[in-house]
Amino acid sequence: MKKVLFRRILVSYLVMAPLLFLFLDLYLSDVVKSNHIERLRESLAIEGNLITGEIPAVIPENLDAFCRKYKGMTGARITVIDGSGKVLGDSDEPSAVMENHADRPEIRQADMNPTGSSMRFSKTLGKNLFYLALPLNRDSGRIFLRLSMPLSDVEAAVAQTRGRVFLVSFAALFVAILMGLFQTGRITRSIGEITAFSKEIIAGHLGKRLFLKEGGEIGELARNINDMAHELRARLRQSEEEKRKVEAILRNLSDGLMLVDTKGKILVCNDAVGRLFDIGTECEGTMIGEALRNADLMEMTDEVIRKDKAVSREIRVAHPRELCLLATATPFHAHAVKEKISGVVLTLHDITRLTQLEEMRKDFVANVSHEIKTPITAIKGFAETLLEGAMDDRENARKFLETIRNHSERLNSLVSDLLTLSRIETGDVTIVKHNVRVSGLIDAVFTTLGEKAAAKGLSLRKSLSSEQIEIRADRDKLIQILLNLVDNGIKFTERGGVTVTVQGSTSKAQRTVEEAPTVSDVRHPAVEISVEDTGAGIARKHLPRLGERFYRVDRARSRELGGTGLGLAIVKHLVKAHGWTMEIESTQGKGTKVTIYAADTLPSP
Amino acid sequence: MSVFDEELRGLKERILKMGLLVEAAIRDSIKSLVERDTGLAREVIRRDHQINALDVEIDEECIRLLALRQPKAGDLRFITTAMKITTDLERMGDLAEDICERAVELNEEPPLKPYIDIPRMAEISQGMLIDALDAFVKKDTSLAYDVIARDDEVDNLTVQIFNELLFFMIQDPRAASRAVKITYIAKYLERIADHSTNIAEMVVYLVEGRMIRHTENQ
């Protein structure tokens, strides 16, 4: 597209202008010629009429002299011819030798009309001539007066006119071409600018504007294109904003969201998916199986593509961590009109916590019922046996009654544990902190449980970095914590013993008092209390669930040992109520260690 | 991307899906054993047909691609590797099913002892399968060699489990039937690990174009 417009306009100018001038020239020269001939005819007619008066009534033998005389006066060749065509006199040639002129067209015409004229090439003179013949009726008969003028004058005039026309034409043509060049140049330049501008718009430079000096149609076109660019920019900005909004929503969605095409390629994937499956968001463009490594999701995608129907399912993810997801796959139609499915939208809602809680609740109800039912069944059974007659068998009756008491004690301790737990959980238990010497507390615990440990042949040891260690704690609650932990240790240990270790500085409290006498400033730095046994240990997978009410690693054994399944739960809550943290470490076959970090950084009241 | 490339990608995806199903079957079979969940064991047995169906589907696709596209070099190796890998995966699926059958039987009897080595063995075998598939997807030979190396660990554990169970059987003849079944399970897991090794070896072939099977003694 190289200056086609310019060339076309120029060529049409160059063709049109000469054609126009050719027609003009033909027309003008014709007009000039006929004009001249008309004038010639008129003047010749007048001259002829004048001469006819001078022709003598009696015609002499030879009129050549007469003719010559009038040629000198008018400049026209004069011929007199009689009715039969015989030449009576001629100004240029001796009439005697001239042939009969009766067949000359002007004579034949004049024979019937008042005048006769013709244009011919005269052989006699070798020129183009104009002849005019006038009939003259005499008594002696008809004679004709013929005047003739060479047409060279007319031709000269026509040539002159034509020359002028050509000159003017060429001048006009030149000007026209110049004008054409200038105009087309201007238009093509404007069009070129518009083209360049439209290219800029295509390239995406929507901020630019087109400035044209041109008015009229092209100016309007330029204005419209400007408006178009402006509008385009506004729309684009709007849609970009929309896109950003959608993207922001997608990215910050806590649920995983993915768009997968029918081949299984991931088109869109938000950050939540990356978090759930521990992959980056660069999975866009990869295949779903390759990126997520989950057969269930692949199956769901396949199913949706096959059936074109939404599917919702709970799926379990094993890697990189155990998750329970509520996955929903819905067909995606890119074109509303097209029936064919173009992809699948996958949403993943993390319900791991939810299912865990649900499981915990179910377990709790089942456990409580079971825990309560066992002693009640026993009590009921023995009571019935007694009523049915065993009452009289004194020895057995006593044994039965003891069993009943044991079971009611168990029921009692279960219910009181549950009550304690619910009181702590509802926050009814207030922790009143005092300075407590840990050593004495441990001794008290050991005294309580000494007999139980001795019965199993276990040793109870304490190891304190200093006898003076004090912490700020609720004395009764701390005793309960230690009691439960040491009791647990004794229960699950067959050989060895339970060791309570206390580490931390103590004396720092006293030092502080010495250094700064204000009591309110006394702070107790971190004290670590750990209870370690040499028992069976706990498998790693149970560790996170320890401390849940009734959660037991080995149900049968724990119950055999007389646990309620609430001990650790109570410890956990009491530790939390103190504002401390607790950690359980365990190696299977080696033992378990429970550590309490009593970091009391709160100023004393 | 050409149609053939798309088809190869789809094939890879199918294999990955099959591998994931097999991995889930192994995981669930061990879970059903350790947690004495007979329902889960039956479900794994019920689900095995999915793996078999995929095996047939992948094989047919491979044959179709071989006939239609007449692949060269790398693509040819990929398709032949795919056919071999699916065979291994299908066998592993069957072994998982066998574990479940033993688990159903064992769950009907009182537990002999807590399972400690079996879950460890299962963990290693599963890891081998996951890594073998990973190596296949990423064409990562170093990972494949790593998988092959881990097979010894599983073999050692098998021997260890066998000795331990032998001790149980000598101590208490009533435990014999259970102990034998557990030995079976250990053997199944060992076979599963072997199949993972096969897959890893095929990945080496796929990437490097040389067979490393049966070459360790030469």
mmCIF file of N, CA, C and O in Angstrom, chain A residues 21-92:
data_model
loop_
_atom_site.group_PDB
_atom_site.id
_atom_site.type_symbol
_atom_site.label_atom_id
_atom_site.label_comp_id
_atom_site.label_asym_id
_atom_site.label_seq_id
_atom_site.Cartn_x
_atom_site.Cartn_y
_atom_site.Cartn_z
ATOM 1 N N PHE A 21 -9.458 18.718 -22.899
ATOM 2 C CA PHE A 21 -8.942 19.763 -23.802
ATOM 3 C C PHE A 21 -9.094 19.359 -25.259
ATOM 4 O O PHE A 21 -9.318 20.190 -26.107
ATOM 5 N N LEU A 22 -9.009 18.090 -25.540
ATOM 6 C CA LEU A 22 -9.195 17.608 -26.901
ATOM 7 C C LEU A 22 -10.616 17.930 -27.369
ATOM 8 O O LEU A 22 -10.816 18.483 -28.452
ATOM 9 N N PHE A 23 -11.579 17.609 -26.471
ATOM 10 C CA PHE A 23 -12.968 17.902 -26.838
ATOM 11 C C PHE A 23 -13.168 19.399 -26.995
ATOM 12 O O PHE A 23 -13.817 19.846 -27.934
ATOM 13 N N LEU A 24 -12.604 20.157 -26.116
ATOM 14 C CA LEU A 24 -12.739 21.609 -26.136
ATOM 15 C C LEU A 24 -12.182 22.144 -27.455
ATOM 16 O O LEU A 24 -12.805 22.977 -28.133
ATOM 17 N N ASP A 25 -11.024 21.647 -27.826
ATOM 18 C CA ASP A 25 -10.331 22.098 -29.034
ATOM 19 C C ASP A 25 -11.169 21.779 -30.274
ATOM 20 O O ASP A 25 -11.392 22.636 -31.116
ATOM 21 N N LEU A 26 -11.683 20.539 -30.298
ATOM 22 C CA LEU A 26 -12.499 20.138 -31.450
ATOM 23 C C LEU A 26 -13.719 21.034 -31.580
ATOM 24 O O LEU A 26 -14.025 21.553 -32.633
ATOM 25 N N TYR A 27 -14.342 21.246 -30.460
ATOM 26 C CA TYR A 27 -15.555 22.060 -30.467
ATOM 27 C C TYR A 27 -15.241 23.491 -30.876
ATOM 28 O O TYR A 27 -15.876 24.068 -31.745
ATOM 29 N N LEU A 28 -14.222 24.062 -30.240
ATOM 30 C CA LEU A 28 -13.895 25.473 -30.478
ATOM 31 C C LEU A 28 -13.477 25.705 -31.935
ATOM 32 O O LEU A 28 -13.948 26.639 -32.580
ATOM 33 N N SER A 29 -12.630 24.829 -32.461
ATOM 34 C CA SER A 29 -12.159 25.048 -33.824
ATOM 35 C C SER A 29 -13.330 24.930 -34.817
ATOM 36 O O SER A 29 -13.389 25.673 -35.801
ATOM 37 N N ASP A 30 -14.263 24.044 -34.497
ATOM 38 C CA ASP A 30 -15.447 23.925 -35.336
ATOM 39 C C ASP A 30 -16.264 25.196 -35.315
ATOM 40 O O ASP A 30 -16.666 25.720 -36.360
ATOM 41 N N VAL A 31 -16.448 25.727 -34.133
ATOM 42 C CA VAL A 31 -17.237 26.953 -33.972
ATOM 43 C C VAL A 31 -16.557 28.101 -34.711
ATOM 44 O O VAL A 31 -17.190 28.852 -35.485
ATOM 45 N N VAL A 32 -15.250 28.228 -34.525
ATOM 46 C CA VAL A 32 -14.509 29.338 -35.142
ATOM 47 C C VAL A 32 -14.596 29.236 -36.671
ATOM 48 O O VAL A 32 -14.846 30.215 -37.372
ATOM 49 N N LYS A 33 -14.450 28.001 -37.155
ATOM 50 C CA LYS A 33 -14.470 27.788 -38.604
ATOM 51 C C LYS A 33 -15.828 28.166 -39.204
ATOM 52 O O LYS A 33 -15.905 28.952 -40.160
ATOM 53 N N SER A 34 -16.882 27.658 -38.604
ATOM 54 C CA SER A 34 -18.214 27.930 -39.166
ATOM 55 C C SER A 34 -18.560 29.406 -39.038
ATOM 56 O O SER A 34 -19.198 29.984 -39.916
ATOM 57 N N ASN A 35 -18.076 30.027 -37.977
ATOM 58 C CA ASN A 35 -18.266 31.460 -37.778
ATOM 59 C C ASN A 35 -17.622 32.241 -38.921
ATOM 60 O O ASN A 35 -18.239 33.109 -39.539
ATOM 61 N N HIS A 36 -16.395 31.911 -39.183
ATOM 62 C CA HIS A 36 -15.638 32.574 -40.230
ATOM 63 C C HIS A 36 -16.292 32.386 -41.579
ATOM 64 O O HIS A 36 -16.437 33.333 -42.346
ATOM 65 N N ILE A 37 -16.717 31.165 -41.853
ATOM 66 C CA ILE A 37 -17.337 30.857 -43.149
ATOM 67 C C ILE A 37 -18.626 31.628 -43.315
ATOM 68 O O ILE A 37 -18.918 32.177 -44.381
ATOM 69 N N GLU A 38 -19.362 31.750 -42.207
ATOM 70 C CA GLU A 38 -20.640 32.486 -42.257
ATOM 71 C C GLU A 38 -20.398 33.958 -42.620
ATOM 72 O O GLU A 38 -21.090 34.527 -43.462
ATOM 73 N N ARG A 39 -19.363 34.465 -41.934
ATOM 74 C CA ARG A 39 -19.028 35.874 -42.197
ATOM 75 C C ARG A 39 -18.590 36.056 -43.648
ATOM 76 O O ARG A 39 -18.953 37.010 -44.353
ATOM 77 N N LEU A 40 -17.792 35.088 -44.114
ATOM 78 C CA LEU A 40 -17.291 35.128 -45.490
ATOM 79 C C LEU A 40 -18.466 35.085 -46.472
ATOM 80 O O LEU A 40 -18.518 35.857 -47.424
ATOM 81 N N ARG A 41 -19.414 34.170 -46.138
ATOM 82 C CA ARG A 41 -20.579 34.076 -47.017
ATOM 83 C C ARG A 41 -21.347 35.386 -47.077
ATOM 84 O O ARG A 41 -21.712 35.869 -48.147
ATOM 85 N N GLU A 42 -21.512 36.006 -45.958
ATOM 86 C CA GLU A 42 -22.279 37.252 -45.898
ATOM 87 C C GLU A 42 -21.603 38.360 -46.697
ATOM 88 O O GLU A 42 -22.215 39.033 -47.532
ATOM 89 N N SER A 43 -20.267 38.454 -46.432
ATOM 90 C CA SER A 43 -19.560 39.555 -47.130
ATOM 91 C C SER A 43 -19.525 39.290 -48.640
ATOM 92 O O SER A 43 -19.715 40.217 -49.444
ATOM 93 N N LEU A 44 -19.342 38.032 -48.987
ATOM 94 C CA LEU A 44 -19.337 37.688 -50.411
ATOM 95 C C LEU A 44 -20.705 37.952 -51.037
ATOM 96 O O LEU A 44 -20.806 38.437 -52.171
ATOM 97 N N ALA A 45 -21.781 37.667 -50.285
ATOM 98 C CA ALA A 45 -23.139 37.894 -50.784
ATOM 99 C C ALA A 45 -23.367 39.388 -51.040
ATOM 100 O O ALA A 45 -23.918 39.781 -52.069
ATOM 101 N N ILE A 46 -22.893 40.201 -50.071
ATOM 102 C CA ILE A 46 -23.070 41.658 -50.244
ATOM 103 C C ILE A 46 -22.297 42.128 -51.457
ATOM 104 O O ILE A 46 -22.809 42.832 -52.341
ATOM 105 N N GLU A 47 -21.042 41.691 -51.510
ATOM 106 C CA GLU A 47 -20.199 42.108 -52.636
ATOM 107 C C GLU A 47 -20.832 41.651 -53.955
ATOM 108 O O GLU A 47 -20.906 42.408 -54.926
ATOM 109 N N GLY A 48 -21.296 40.402 -53.932
ATOM 110 C CA GLY A 48 -21.917 39.840 -55.137
ATOM 111 C C GLY A 48 -23.108 40.657 -55.582
ATOM 112 O O GLY A 48 -23.236 41.016 -56.761
ATOM 113 N N ASN A 49 -23.953 41.022 -54.632
ATOM 114 C CA ASN A 49 -25.141 41.810 -54.957
ATOM 115 C C ASN A 49 -24.760 43.142 -55.540
ATOM 116 O O ASN A 49 -25.410 43.654 -56.460
ATOM 117 N N LEU A 50 -23.689 43.711 -54.990
ATOM 118 C CA LEU A 50 -23.226 45.004 -55.506
ATOM 119 C C LEU A 50 -22.718 44.821 -56.928
ATOM 120 O O LEU A 50 -23.019 45.635 -57.815
ATOM 121 N N ILE A 51 -21.954 43.740 -57.146
ATOM 122 C CA ILE A 51 -21.359 43.547 -58.469
ATOM 123 C C ILE A 51 -22.439 43.279 -59.527
ATOM 124 O O ILE A 51 -22.331 43.766 -60.645
ATOM 125 N N THR A 52 -23.456 42.492 -59.111
ATOM 126 C CA THR A 52 -24.490 42.175 -60.101
ATOM 127 C C THR A 52 -25.063 43.417 -60.754
ATOM 128 O O THR A 52 -25.441 43.396 -61.935
ATOM 129 N N GLY A 53 -25.166 44.520 -59.993
ATOM 130 C CA GLY A 53 -25.686 45.773 -60.553
ATOM 131 C C GLY A 53 -24.782 46.321 -61.644
ATOM 132 O O GLY A 53 -25.233 47.015 -62.566
ATOM 133 N N GLU A 54 -23.539 45.994 -61.498
ATOM 134 C CA GLU A 54 -22.578 46.570 -62.429
ATOM 135 C C GLU A 54 -22.462 45.760 -63.709
ATOM 136 O O GLU A 54 -21.908 46.243 -64.709
ATOM 137 N N ILE A 55 -22.951 44.567 -63.741
ATOM 138 C CA ILE A 55 -22.831 43.740 -64.948
ATOM 139 C C ILE A 55 -23.690 44.379 -66.050
ATOM 140 O O ILE A 55 -24.862 44.662 -65.838
ATOM 141 N N PRO A 56 -23.065 44.664 -67.183
ATOM 142 C CA PRO A 56 -23.813 45.349 -68.279
ATOM 143 C C PRO A 56 -25.013 44.516 -68.759
ATOM 144 O O PRO A 56 -25.005 43.300 -68.674
ATOM 145 N N ALA A 57 -26.056 45.252 -69.189
ATOM 146 C CA ALA A 57 -27.286 44.585 -69.606
ATOM 147 C C ALA A 57 -27.046 43.682 -70.803
ATOM 148 O O ALA A 57 -27.541 42.561 -70.859
ATOM 149 N N VAL A 58 -26.223 44.243 -71.701
ATOM 150 C CA VAL A 58 -25.884 43.399 -72.858
ATOM 151 C C VAL A 58 -24.498 42.826 -72.592
ATOM 152 O O VAL A 58 -23.525 43.557 -72.416
ATOM 153 N N ILE A 59 -24.492 41.586 -72.532
ATOM 154 C CA ILE A 59 -23.231 40.973 -72.121
ATOM 155 C C ILE A 59 -22.284 40.874 -73.296
ATOM 156 O O ILE A 59 -22.624 40.304 -74.354
ATOM 157 N N PRO A 60 -21.140 41.448 -73.125
ATOM 158 C CA PRO A 60 -20.154 41.369 -74.213
ATOM 159 C C PRO A 60 -19.566 39.947 -74.327
ATOM 160 O O PRO A 60 -19.834 39.110 -73.481
ATOM 161 N N GLU A 61 -18.791 39.810 -75.383
ATOM 162 C CA GLU A 61 -18.182 38.477 -75.624
ATOM 163 C C GLU A 61 -17.302 38.033 -74.468
ATOM 164 O O GLU A 61 -17.381 36.946 -73.987
ATOM 165 N N ASN A 62 -16.568 38.996 -74.009
ATOM 166 C CA ASN A 62 -15.626 38.643 -72.934
ATOM 167 C C ASN A 62 -15.770 39.564 -71.744
ATOM 168 O O ASN A 62 -15.667 40.781 -71.853
ATOM 169 N N LEU A 63 -16.005 38.915 -70.552
ATOM 170 C CA LEU A 63 -16.170 39.727 -69.333
ATOM 171 C C LEU A 63 -14.924 39.628 -68.429
ATOM 172 O O LEU A 63 -14.955 40.067 -67.278
ATOM 173 N N ASP A 64 -13.887 39.062 -68.962
ATOM 174 C CA ASP A 64 -12.678 38.850 -68.139
ATOM 175 C C ASP A 64 -12.143 40.140 -67.554
ATOM 176 O O ASP A 64 -11.800 40.208 -66.362
ATOM 177 N N ALA A 65 -12.156 41.166 -68.312
ATOM 178 C CA ALA A 65 -11.638 42.464 -67.861
ATOM 179 C C ALA A 65 -12.494 42.997 -66.719
ATOM 180 O O ALA A 65 -11.989 43.473 -65.703
ATOM 181 N N PHE A 66 -13.817 42.869 -66.928
ATOM 182 C CA PHE A 66 -14.770 43.328 -65.903
ATOM 183 C C PHE A 66 -14.496 42.587 -64.577
ATOM 184 O O PHE A 66 -14.450 43.170 -63.500
ATOM 185 N N CYS A 67 -14.290 41.302 -64.759
ATOM 186 C CA CYS A 67 -14.041 40.488 -63.567
ATOM 187 C C CYS A 67 -12.757 40.883 -62.873
ATOM 188 O O CYS A 67 -12.695 40.988 -61.652
ATOM 189 N N ARG A 68 -11.777 41.060 -63.642
ATOM 190 C CA ARG A 68 -10.472 41.427 -63.082
ATOM 191 C C ARG A 68 -10.570 42.745 -62.312
ATOM 192 O O ARG A 68 -10.011 42.901 -61.251
ATOM 193 N N LYS A 69 -11.381 43.698 -62.919
ATOM 194 C CA LYS A 69 -11.563 45.017 -62.286
ATOM 195 C C LYS A 69 -12.166 44.873 -60.890
ATOM 196 O O LYS A 69 -11.702 45.439 -59.918
ATOM 197 N N TYR A 70 -13.179 43.995 -60.794
ATOM 198 C CA TYR A 70 -13.853 43.859 -59.487
ATOM 199 C C TYR A 70 -13.064 42.993 -58.509
ATOM 200 O O TYR A 70 -13.207 43.129 -57.319
ATOM 201 N N LYS A 71 -12.211 42.122 -59.078
ATOM 202 C CA LYS A 71 -11.342 41.367 -58.170
ATOM 203 C C LYS A 71 -10.420 42.309 -57.430
ATOM 204 O O LYS A 71 -10.183 42.172 -56.236
ATOM 205 N N GLY A 72 -9.976 43.301 -58.230
ATOM 206 C CA GLY A 72 -9.107 44.308 -57.606
ATOM 207 C C GLY A 72 -9.821 45.054 -56.511
ATOM 208 O O GLY A 72 -9.218 45.442 -55.524
ATOM 209 N N MET A 73 -11.122 45.228 -56.608
ATOM 210 C CA MET A 73 -11.867 45.980 -55.613
ATOM 211 C C MET A 73 -12.246 45.132 -54.394
ATOM 212 O O MET A 73 -12.196 45.567 -53.260
ATOM 213 N N THR A 74 -12.591 43.814 -54.646
ATOM 214 C CA THR A 74 -13.072 42.989 -53.531
ATOM 215 C C THR A 74 -12.039 41.985 -53.027
ATOM 216 O O THR A 74 -12.089 41.554 -51.893
ATOM 217 N N GLY A 75 -11.153 41.665 -53.878
ATOM 218 C CA GLY A 75 -10.147 40.669 -53.471
ATOM 219 C C GLY A 75 -10.599 39.249 -53.719
ATOM 220 O O GLY A 75 -9.866 38.321 -53.495
ATOM 221 N N ALA A 76 -11.848 39.071 -54.191
ATOM 222 C CA ALA A 76 -12.364 37.717 -54.416
ATOM 223 C C ALA A 76 -12.249 37.370 -55.883
ATOM 224 O O ALA A 76 -12.276 38.268 -56.729
ATOM 225 N N ARG A 77 -12.055 36.132 -56.168
ATOM 226 C CA ARG A 77 -12.067 35.708 -57.568
ATOM 227 C C ARG A 77 -13.508 35.761 -58.033
ATOM 228 O O ARG A 77 -14.411 35.289 -57.350
ATOM 229 N N ILE A 78 -13.693 36.322 -59.216
ATOM 230 C CA ILE A 78 -15.058 36.522 -59.711
ATOM 231 C C ILE A 78 -15.210 35.784 -61.027
ATOM 232 O O ILE A 78 -14.360 35.885 -61.913
ATOM 233 N N THR A 79 -16.279 35.040 -61.107
ATOM 234 C CA THR A 79 -16.560 34.301 -62.328
ATOM 235 C C THR A 79 -18.019 34.573 -62.715
ATOM 236 O O THR A 79 -18.881 34.609 -61.849
ATOM 237 N N VAL A 80 -18.232 34.783 -64.010
ATOM 238 C CA VAL A 80 -19.608 34.948 -64.487
ATOM 239 C C VAL A 80 -19.897 33.776 -65.425
ATOM 240 O O VAL A 80 -19.109 33.488 -66.331
ATOM 241 N N ILE A 81 -21.003 33.130 -65.163
ATOM 242 C CA ILE A 81 -21.352 31.929 -65.922
ATOM 243 C C ILE A 81 -22.773 32.094 -66.452
ATOM 244 O O ILE A 81 -23.634 32.599 -65.722
ATOM 245 N N ASP A 82 -22.992 31.669 -67.680
ATOM 246 C CA ASP A 82 -24.365 31.803 -68.211
ATOM 247 C C ASP A 82 -25.198 30.572 -67.866
ATOM 248 O O ASP A 82 -24.717 29.648 -67.215
ATOM 249 N N GLY A 83 -26.454 30.618 -68.251
ATOM 250 C CA GLY A 83 -27.413 29.568 -67.840
ATOM 251 C C GLY A 83 -26.991 28.171 -68.261
ATOM 252 O O GLY A 83 -27.257 27.207 -67.568
ATOM 253 N N SER A 84 -26.278 28.071 -69.334
ATOM 254 C CA SER A 84 -25.903 26.730 -69.798
ATOM 255 C C SER A 84 -24.618 26.241 -69.162
ATOM 256 O O SER A 84 -24.242 25.104 -69.336
ATOM 257 N N GLY A 85 -24.012 27.106 -68.464
ATOM 258 C CA GLY A 85 -22.777 26.674 -67.768
ATOM 259 C C GLY A 85 -21.528 27.164 -68.446
ATOM 260 O O GLY A 85 -20.420 26.950 -67.956
ATOM 261 N N LYS A 86 -21.699 27.842 -69.432
ATOM 262 C CA LYS A 86 -20.536 28.362 -70.154
ATOM 263 C C LYS A 86 -19.968 29.536 -69.385
ATOM 264 O O LYS A 86 -20.675 30.401 -68.928
ATOM 265 N N VAL A 87 -18.661 29.550 -69.221
ATOM 266 C CA VAL A 87 -18.010 30.642 -68.467
ATOM 267 C C VAL A 87 -17.922 31.863 -69.359
ATOM 268 O O VAL A 87 -17.370 31.803 -70.459
ATOM 269 N N LEU A 88 -18.518 32.990 -68.836
ATOM 270 C CA LEU A 88 -18.529 34.212 -69.646
ATOM 271 C C LEU A 88 -17.308 35.049 -69.315
ATOM 272 O O LEU A 88 -16.763 35.734 -70.158
ATOM 273 N N GLY A 89 -16.941 34.992 -68.101
ATOM 274 C CA GLY A 89 -15.734 35.787 -67.741
ATOM 275 C C GLY A 89 -15.146 35.291 -66.447
ATOM 276 O O GLY A 89 -15.847 34.799 -65.582
ATOM 277 N N ASP A 90 -13.867 35.380 -66.288
ATOM 278 C CA ASP A 90 -13.219 34.983 -65.013
ATOM 279 C C ASP A 90 -12.062 35.917 -64.752
ATOM 280 O O ASP A 90 -11.391 36.377 -65.673
ATOM 281 N N SER A 91 -11.885 36.184 -63.461
ATOM 282 C CA SER A 91 -10.845 37.161 -63.111
ATOM 283 C C SER A 91 -9.451 36.560 -63.153
ATOM 284 O O SER A 91 -8.478 37.285 -63.295
ATOM 285 N N ASP A 92 -9.348 35.270 -62.980
ATOM 286 C CA ASP A 92 -8.003 34.674 -62.848
ATOM 287 C C ASP A 92 -7.548 33.896 -64.085
ATOM 288 O O ASP A 92 -6.355 33.863 -64.371
#
